[in-house]
PDB file of C-alpha atoms in Angstrom:
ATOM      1  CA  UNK A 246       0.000   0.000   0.000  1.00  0.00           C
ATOM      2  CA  UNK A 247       1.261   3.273  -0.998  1.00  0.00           C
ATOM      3  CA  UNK A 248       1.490   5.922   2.355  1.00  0.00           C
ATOM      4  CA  UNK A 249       3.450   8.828   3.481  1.00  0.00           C
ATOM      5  CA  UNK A 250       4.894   9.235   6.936  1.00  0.00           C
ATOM      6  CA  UNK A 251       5.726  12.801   8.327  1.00  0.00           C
ATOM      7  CA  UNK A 252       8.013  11.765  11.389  1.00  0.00           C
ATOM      8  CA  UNK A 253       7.672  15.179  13.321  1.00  0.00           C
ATOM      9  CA  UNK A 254       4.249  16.193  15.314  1.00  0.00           C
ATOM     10  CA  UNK A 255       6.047  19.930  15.565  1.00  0.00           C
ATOM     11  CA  UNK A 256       9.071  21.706  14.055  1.00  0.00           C
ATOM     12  CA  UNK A 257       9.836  24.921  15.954  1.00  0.00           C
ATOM     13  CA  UNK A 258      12.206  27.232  13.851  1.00  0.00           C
ATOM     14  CA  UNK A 259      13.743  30.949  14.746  1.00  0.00           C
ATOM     15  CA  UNK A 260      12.724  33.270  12.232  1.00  0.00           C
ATOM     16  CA  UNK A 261      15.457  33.833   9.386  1.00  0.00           C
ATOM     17  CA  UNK A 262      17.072  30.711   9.594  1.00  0.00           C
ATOM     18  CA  UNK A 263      16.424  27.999   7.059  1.00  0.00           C
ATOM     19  CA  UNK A 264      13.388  25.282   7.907  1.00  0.00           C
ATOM     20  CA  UNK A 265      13.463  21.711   7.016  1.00  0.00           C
ATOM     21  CA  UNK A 266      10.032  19.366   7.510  1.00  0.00           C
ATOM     22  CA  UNK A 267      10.249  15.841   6.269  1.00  0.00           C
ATOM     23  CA  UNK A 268       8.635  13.284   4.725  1.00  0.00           C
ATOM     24  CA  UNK A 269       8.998   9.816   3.647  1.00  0.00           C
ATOM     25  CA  UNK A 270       7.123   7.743   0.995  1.00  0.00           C
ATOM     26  CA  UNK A 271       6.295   4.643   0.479  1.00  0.00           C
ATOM     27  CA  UNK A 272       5.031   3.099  -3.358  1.00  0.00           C
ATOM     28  CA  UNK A 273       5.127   0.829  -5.881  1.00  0.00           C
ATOM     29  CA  UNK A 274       6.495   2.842  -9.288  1.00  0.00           C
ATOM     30  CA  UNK A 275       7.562   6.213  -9.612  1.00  0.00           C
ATOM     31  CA  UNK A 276       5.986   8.589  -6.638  1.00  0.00           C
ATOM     32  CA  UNK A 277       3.802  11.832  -7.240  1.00  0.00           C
ATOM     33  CA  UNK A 278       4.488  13.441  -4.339  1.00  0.00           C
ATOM     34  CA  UNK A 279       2.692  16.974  -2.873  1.00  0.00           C
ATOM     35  CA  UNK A 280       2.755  19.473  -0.553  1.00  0.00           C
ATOM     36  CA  UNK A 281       0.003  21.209   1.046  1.00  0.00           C
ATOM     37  CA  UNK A 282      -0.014  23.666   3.810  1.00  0.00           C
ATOM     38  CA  UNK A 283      -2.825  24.583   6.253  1.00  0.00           C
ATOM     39  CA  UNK A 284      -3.525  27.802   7.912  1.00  0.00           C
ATOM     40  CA  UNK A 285      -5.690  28.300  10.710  1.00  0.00           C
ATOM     41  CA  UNK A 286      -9.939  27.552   9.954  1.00  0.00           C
ATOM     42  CA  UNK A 287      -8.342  27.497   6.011  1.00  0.00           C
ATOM     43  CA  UNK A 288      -8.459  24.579   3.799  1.00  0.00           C
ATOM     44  CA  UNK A 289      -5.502  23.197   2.318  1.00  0.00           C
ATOM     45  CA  UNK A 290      -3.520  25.250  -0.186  1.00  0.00           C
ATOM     46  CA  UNK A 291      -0.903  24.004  -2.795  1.00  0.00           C
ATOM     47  CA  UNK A 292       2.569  24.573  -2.337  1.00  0.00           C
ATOM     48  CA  UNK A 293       4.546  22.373  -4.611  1.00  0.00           C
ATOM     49  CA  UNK A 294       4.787  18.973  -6.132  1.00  0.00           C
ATOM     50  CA  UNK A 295       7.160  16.338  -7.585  1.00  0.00           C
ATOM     51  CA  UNK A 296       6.276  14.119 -10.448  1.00  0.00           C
ATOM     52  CA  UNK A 297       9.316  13.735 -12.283  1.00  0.00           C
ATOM     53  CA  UNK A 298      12.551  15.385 -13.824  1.00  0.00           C
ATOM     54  CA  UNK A 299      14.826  17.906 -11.654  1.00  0.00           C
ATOM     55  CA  UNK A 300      14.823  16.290  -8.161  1.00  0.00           C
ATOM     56  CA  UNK A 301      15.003  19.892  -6.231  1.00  0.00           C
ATOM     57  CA  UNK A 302      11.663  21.716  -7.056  1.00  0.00           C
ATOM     58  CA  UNK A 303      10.220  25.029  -6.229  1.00  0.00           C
ATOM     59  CA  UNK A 304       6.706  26.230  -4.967  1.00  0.00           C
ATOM     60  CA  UNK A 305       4.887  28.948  -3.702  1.00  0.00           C
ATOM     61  CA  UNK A 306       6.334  31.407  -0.779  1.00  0.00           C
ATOM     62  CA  UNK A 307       9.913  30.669  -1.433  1.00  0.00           C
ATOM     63  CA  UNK A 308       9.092  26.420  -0.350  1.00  0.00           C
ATOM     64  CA  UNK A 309      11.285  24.049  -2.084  1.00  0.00           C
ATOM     65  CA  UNK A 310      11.816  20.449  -1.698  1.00  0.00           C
ATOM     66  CA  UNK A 311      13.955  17.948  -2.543  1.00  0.00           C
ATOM     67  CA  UNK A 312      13.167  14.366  -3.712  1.00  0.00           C
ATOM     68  CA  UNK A 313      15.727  11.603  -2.723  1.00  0.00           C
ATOM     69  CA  UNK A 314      14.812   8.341  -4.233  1.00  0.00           C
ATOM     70  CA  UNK A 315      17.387   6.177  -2.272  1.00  0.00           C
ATOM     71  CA  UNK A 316      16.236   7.535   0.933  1.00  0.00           C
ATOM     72  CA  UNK A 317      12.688   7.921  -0.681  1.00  0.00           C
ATOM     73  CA  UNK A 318      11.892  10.703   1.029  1.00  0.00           C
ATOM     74  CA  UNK A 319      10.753  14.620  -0.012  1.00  0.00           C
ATOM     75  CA  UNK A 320      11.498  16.887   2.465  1.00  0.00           C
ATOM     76  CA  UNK A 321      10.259  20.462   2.033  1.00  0.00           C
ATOM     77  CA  UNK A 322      12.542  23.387   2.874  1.00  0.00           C
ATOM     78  CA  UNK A 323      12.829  26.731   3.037  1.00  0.00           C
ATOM     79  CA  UNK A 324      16.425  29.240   3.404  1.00  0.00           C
ATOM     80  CA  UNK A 325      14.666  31.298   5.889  1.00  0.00           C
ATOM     81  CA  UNK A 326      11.531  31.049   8.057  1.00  0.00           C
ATOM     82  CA  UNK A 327       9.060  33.792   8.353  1.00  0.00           C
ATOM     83  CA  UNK A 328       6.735  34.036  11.193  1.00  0.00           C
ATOM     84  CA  UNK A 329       4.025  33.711   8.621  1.00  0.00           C
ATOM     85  CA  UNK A 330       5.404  30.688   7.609  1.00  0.00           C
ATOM     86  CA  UNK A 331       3.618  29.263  11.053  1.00  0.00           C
ATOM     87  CA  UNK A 332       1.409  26.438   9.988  1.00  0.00           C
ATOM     88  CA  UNK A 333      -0.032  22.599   9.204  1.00  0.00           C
ATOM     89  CA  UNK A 334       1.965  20.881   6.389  1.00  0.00           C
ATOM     90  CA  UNK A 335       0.958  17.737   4.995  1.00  0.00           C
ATOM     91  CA  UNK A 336       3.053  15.710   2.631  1.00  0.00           C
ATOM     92  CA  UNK A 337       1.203  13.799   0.501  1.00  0.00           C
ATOM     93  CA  UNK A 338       1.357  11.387  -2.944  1.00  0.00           C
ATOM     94  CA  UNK A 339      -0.762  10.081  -5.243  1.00  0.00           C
ATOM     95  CA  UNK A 340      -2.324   6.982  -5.014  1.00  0.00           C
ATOM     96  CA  UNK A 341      -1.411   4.669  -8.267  1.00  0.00           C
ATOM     97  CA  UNK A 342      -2.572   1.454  -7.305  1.00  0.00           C
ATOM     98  CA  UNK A 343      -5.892   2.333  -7.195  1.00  0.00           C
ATOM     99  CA  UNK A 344      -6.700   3.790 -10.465  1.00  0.00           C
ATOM    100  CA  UNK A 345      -8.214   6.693  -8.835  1.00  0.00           C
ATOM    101  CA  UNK A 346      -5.255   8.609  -8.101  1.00  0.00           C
ATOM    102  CA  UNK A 347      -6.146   9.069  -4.886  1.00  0.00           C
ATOM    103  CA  UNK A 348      -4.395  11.318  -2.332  1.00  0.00           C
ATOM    104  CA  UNK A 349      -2.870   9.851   0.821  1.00  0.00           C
ATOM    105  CA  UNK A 350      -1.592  12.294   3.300  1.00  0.00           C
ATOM    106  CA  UNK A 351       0.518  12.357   6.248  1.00  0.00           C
ATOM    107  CA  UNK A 352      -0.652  12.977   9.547  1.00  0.00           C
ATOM    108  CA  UNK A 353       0.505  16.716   9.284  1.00  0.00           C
ATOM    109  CA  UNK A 354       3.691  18.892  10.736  1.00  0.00           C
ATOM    110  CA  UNK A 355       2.902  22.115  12.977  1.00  0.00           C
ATOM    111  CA  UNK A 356       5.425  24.458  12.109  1.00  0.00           C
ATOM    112  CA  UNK A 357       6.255  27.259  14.413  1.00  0.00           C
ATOM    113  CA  UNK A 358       8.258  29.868  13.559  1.00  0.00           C
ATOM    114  CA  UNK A 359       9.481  32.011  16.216  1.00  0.00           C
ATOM    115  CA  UNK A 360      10.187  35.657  16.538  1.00  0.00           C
TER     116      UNK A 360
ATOM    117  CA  UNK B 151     -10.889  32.620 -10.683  1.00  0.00           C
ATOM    118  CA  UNK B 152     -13.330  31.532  -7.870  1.00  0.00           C
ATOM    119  CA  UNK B 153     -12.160  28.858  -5.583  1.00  0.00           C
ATOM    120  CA  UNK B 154     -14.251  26.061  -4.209  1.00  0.00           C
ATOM    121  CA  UNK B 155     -17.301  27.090  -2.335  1.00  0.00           C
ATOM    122  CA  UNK B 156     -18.227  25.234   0.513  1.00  0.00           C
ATOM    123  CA  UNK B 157     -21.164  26.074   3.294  1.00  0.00           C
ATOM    124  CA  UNK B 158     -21.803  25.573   6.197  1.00  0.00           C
ATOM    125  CA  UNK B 159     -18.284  26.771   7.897  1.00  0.00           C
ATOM    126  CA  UNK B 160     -19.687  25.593  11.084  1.00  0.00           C
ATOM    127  CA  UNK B 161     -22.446  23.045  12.601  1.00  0.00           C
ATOM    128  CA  UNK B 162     -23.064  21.945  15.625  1.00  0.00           C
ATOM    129  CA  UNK B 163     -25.942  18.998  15.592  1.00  0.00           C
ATOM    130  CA  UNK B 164     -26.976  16.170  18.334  1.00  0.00           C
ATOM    131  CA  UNK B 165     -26.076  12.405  17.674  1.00  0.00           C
ATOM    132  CA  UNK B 166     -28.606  10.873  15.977  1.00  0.00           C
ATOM    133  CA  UNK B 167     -29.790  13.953  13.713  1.00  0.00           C
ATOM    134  CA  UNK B 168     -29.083  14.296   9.950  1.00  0.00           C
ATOM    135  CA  UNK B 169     -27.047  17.350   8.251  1.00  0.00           C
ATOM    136  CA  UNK B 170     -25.719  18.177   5.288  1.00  0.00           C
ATOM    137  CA  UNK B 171     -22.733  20.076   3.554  1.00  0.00           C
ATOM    138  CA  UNK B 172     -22.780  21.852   0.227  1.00  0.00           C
ATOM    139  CA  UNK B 173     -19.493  22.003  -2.542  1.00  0.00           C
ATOM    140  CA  UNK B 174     -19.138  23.796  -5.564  1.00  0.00           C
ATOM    141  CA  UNK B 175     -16.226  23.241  -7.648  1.00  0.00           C
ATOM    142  CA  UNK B 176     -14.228  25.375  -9.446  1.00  0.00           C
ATOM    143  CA  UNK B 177     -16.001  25.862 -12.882  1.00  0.00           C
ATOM    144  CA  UNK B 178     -14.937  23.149 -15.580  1.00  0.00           C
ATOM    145  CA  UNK B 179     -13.187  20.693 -13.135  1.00  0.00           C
ATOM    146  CA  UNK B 180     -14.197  17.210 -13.281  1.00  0.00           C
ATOM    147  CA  UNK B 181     -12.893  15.451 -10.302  1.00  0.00           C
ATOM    148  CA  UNK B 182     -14.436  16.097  -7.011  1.00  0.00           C
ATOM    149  CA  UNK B 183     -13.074  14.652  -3.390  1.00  0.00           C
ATOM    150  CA  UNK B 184     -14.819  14.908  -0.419  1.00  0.00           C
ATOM    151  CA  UNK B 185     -12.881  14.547   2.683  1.00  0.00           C
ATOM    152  CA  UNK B 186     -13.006  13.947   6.772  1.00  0.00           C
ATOM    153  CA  UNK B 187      -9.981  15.594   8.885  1.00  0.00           C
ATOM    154  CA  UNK B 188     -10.320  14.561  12.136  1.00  0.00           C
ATOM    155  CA  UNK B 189      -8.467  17.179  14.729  1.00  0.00           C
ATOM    156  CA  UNK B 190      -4.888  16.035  14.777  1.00  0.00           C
ATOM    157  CA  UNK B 191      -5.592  13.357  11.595  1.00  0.00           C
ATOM    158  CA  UNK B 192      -4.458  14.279   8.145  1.00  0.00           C
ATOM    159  CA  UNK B 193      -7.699  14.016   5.432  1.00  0.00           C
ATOM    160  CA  UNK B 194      -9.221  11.074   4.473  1.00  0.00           C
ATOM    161  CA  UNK B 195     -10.567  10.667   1.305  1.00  0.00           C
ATOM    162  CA  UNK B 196     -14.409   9.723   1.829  1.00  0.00           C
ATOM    163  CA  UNK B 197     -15.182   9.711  -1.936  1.00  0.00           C
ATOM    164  CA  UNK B 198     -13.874  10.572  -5.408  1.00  0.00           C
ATOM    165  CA  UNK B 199     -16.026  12.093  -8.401  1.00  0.00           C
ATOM    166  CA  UNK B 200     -15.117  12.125 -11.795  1.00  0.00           C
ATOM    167  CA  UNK B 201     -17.725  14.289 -13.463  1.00  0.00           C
ATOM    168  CA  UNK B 202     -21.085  12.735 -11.710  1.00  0.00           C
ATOM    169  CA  UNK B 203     -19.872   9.480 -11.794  1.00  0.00           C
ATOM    170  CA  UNK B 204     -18.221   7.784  -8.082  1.00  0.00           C
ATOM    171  CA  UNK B 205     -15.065   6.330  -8.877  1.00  0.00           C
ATOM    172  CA  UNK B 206     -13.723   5.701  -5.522  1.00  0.00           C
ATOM    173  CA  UNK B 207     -16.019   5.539  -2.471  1.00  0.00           C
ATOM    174  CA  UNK B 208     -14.113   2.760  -0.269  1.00  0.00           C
ATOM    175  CA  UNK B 209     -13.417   4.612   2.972  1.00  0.00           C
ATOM    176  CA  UNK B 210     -17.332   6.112   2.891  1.00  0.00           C
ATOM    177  CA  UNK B 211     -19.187   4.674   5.804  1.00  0.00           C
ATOM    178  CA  UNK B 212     -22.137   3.977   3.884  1.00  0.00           C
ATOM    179  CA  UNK B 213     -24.967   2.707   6.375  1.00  0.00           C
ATOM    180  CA  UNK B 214     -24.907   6.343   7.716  1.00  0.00           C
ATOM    181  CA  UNK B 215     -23.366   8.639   4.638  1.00  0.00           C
ATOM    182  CA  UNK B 216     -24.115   9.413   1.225  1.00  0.00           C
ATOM    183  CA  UNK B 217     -23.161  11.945  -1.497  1.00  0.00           C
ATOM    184  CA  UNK B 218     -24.116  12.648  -4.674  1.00  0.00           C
ATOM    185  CA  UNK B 219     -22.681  15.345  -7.481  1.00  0.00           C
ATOM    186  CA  UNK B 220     -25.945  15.972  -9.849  1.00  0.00           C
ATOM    187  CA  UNK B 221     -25.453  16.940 -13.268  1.00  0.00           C
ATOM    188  CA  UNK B 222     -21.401  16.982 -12.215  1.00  0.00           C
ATOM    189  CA  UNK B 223     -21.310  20.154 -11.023  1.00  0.00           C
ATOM    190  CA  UNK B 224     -21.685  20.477  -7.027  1.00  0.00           C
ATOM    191  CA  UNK B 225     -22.041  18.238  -4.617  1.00  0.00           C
ATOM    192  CA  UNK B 226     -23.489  17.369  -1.560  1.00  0.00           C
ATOM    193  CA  UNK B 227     -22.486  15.245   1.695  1.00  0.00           C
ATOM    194  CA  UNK B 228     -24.974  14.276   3.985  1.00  0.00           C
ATOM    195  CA  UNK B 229     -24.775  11.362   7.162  1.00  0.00           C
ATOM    196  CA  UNK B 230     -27.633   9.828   8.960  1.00  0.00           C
ATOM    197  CA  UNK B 231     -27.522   9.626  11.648  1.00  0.00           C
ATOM    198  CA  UNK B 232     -24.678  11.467  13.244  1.00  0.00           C
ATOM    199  CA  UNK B 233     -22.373   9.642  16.095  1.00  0.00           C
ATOM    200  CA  UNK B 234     -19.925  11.677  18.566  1.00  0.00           C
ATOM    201  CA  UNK B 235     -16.878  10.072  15.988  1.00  0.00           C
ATOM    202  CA  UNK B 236     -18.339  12.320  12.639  1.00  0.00           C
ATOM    203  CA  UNK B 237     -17.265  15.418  14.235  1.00  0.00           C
ATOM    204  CA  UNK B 238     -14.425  16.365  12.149  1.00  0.00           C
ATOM    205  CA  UNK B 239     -14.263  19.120   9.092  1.00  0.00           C
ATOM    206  CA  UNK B 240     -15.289  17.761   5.985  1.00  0.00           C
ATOM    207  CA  UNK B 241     -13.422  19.473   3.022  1.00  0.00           C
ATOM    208  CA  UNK B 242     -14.486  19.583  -0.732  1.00  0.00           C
ATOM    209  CA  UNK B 243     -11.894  19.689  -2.611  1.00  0.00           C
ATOM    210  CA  UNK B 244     -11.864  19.767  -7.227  1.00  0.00           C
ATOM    211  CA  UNK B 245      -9.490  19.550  -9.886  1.00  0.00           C
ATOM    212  CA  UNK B 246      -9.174  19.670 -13.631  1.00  0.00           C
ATOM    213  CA  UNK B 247      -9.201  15.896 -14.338  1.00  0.00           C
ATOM    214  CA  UNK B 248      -8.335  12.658 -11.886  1.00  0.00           C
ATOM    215  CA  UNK B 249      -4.918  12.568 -13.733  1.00  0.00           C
ATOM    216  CA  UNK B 250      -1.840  12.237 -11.188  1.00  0.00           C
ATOM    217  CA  UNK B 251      -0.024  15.330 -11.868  1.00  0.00           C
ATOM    218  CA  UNK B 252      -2.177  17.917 -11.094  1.00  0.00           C
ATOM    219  CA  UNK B 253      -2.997  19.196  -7.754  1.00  0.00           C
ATOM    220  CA  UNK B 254      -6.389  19.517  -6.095  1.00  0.00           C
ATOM    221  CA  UNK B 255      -8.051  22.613  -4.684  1.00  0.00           C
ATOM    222  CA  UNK B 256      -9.530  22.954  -1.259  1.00  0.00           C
ATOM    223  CA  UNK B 257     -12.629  25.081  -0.083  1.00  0.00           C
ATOM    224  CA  UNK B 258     -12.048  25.979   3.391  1.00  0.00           C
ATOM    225  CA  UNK B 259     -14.190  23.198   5.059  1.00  0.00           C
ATOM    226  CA  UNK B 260     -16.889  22.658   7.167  1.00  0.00           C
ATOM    227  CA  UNK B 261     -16.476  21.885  10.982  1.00  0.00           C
ATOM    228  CA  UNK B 262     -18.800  19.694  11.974  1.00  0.00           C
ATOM    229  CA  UNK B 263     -19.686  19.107  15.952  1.00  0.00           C
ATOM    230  CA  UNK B 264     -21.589  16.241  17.264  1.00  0.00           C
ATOM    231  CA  UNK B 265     -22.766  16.436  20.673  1.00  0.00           C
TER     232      UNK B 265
END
């Protein structure tokens, strides 16, 4: 079965220096991998996504992340944290085994950036 | 271009009653999700659209919920009757087709409370 595993309940961060929150994967074929953060009573908003090519990609608000295939993992990162930046991020990837396409997500990182 | 509309925000209803939650998609997309975020959970997909037809409902309880996406446009969610465990927000979610690569789009969710 194809899942995602976000090891870290909370990642606490001083504003201006660089973030890291990590995920791992777990599928059969080539991952589709996401990234979707969560403000406060918001839905989920895009931030970036991996599906193949250049293993470093780039999203929205100056996110990045970078896909390792050995260590199958995708963890998204940022040079330098912004209170803002305080949030829920979920890793996710696309189910293939299904047909559906289906998303799977992670049970979520709170990220807290500090002044 | 108008996100996805979802209402109520908020609901509180006793165990046992009915309710249900309205999604519109954004115009011309053809795969809707709905899904259940418990508090501390990442989303669960409940069940997939493509256009009005279901193509993945395997996590909806479906003695107690149902959904239905008329003339595949919006969509609505509805459970009968409520227990304590459906409190949760229930986000809609669309996107262009159910192809892998691209992303989904969230409405903002509606918190439900069962009492």
């Amino acid at each position: 079965a194809q899942s995602v595993a976000q090891p870290e309940d909370q990642v606490n961060v001083a504003e201006g220096n660089p973030l890291t929150v990590k995920c791992t994967y777990s599928v059969s074929g080539n991952p589709y991998l996401f990234w979707y953060v969560q403000y406060p009573n918001r839905g989920l908003q895009f931030l970036l996504k991996y599906i193949t090519g250049d293993n470093l990609v780039k999203g929205s608000y100056g996110f990045e992340a970078e896909f390792n295939k050995s260590q199958t993992s995708f963890h998204l990162k940022k040079p330098s944290a912004l209170v803002s930046d305080s949030a829920l991020y979920f890793c996710a990837v696309r189910d293939r085994s299904s047909g559906t396409y289906k998303y799977i997500f992670g049970t979520g990182t709170r990220l807290k950036v500090l002044a | 271009e108008a996100g996805v509309a979802q209402s109520p925000r908020y609901k509180i209803i006793e165990k046992r009653q009915s309710v249900a939650f309205w999604c519109n998609p954004i115009s011309g997309h053809a795969t809707l999700y709905w899904y259940q975020q418990i508090l501390g959970q990442g989303p669960k997909l409940l069940i997939q659209f493509q256009n009005n037809g279901v193509v993945d409902d395997s996590q909806l309880p479906k003695d107690r919920f149902s959904a239905e996406r008329l003339k595949g446009v919006d969509s609505t969610l509805k459970i009968q009757p409520a227990k304590l465990e459906d409190s949760a927000v229930y986000l809609c979610a669309s996107s262009p087709s159910g192809t892998p690569v691209t992303e989904a789009f969230f409405g903002q969710g509606t918190r439900l409370t069962v009492v």
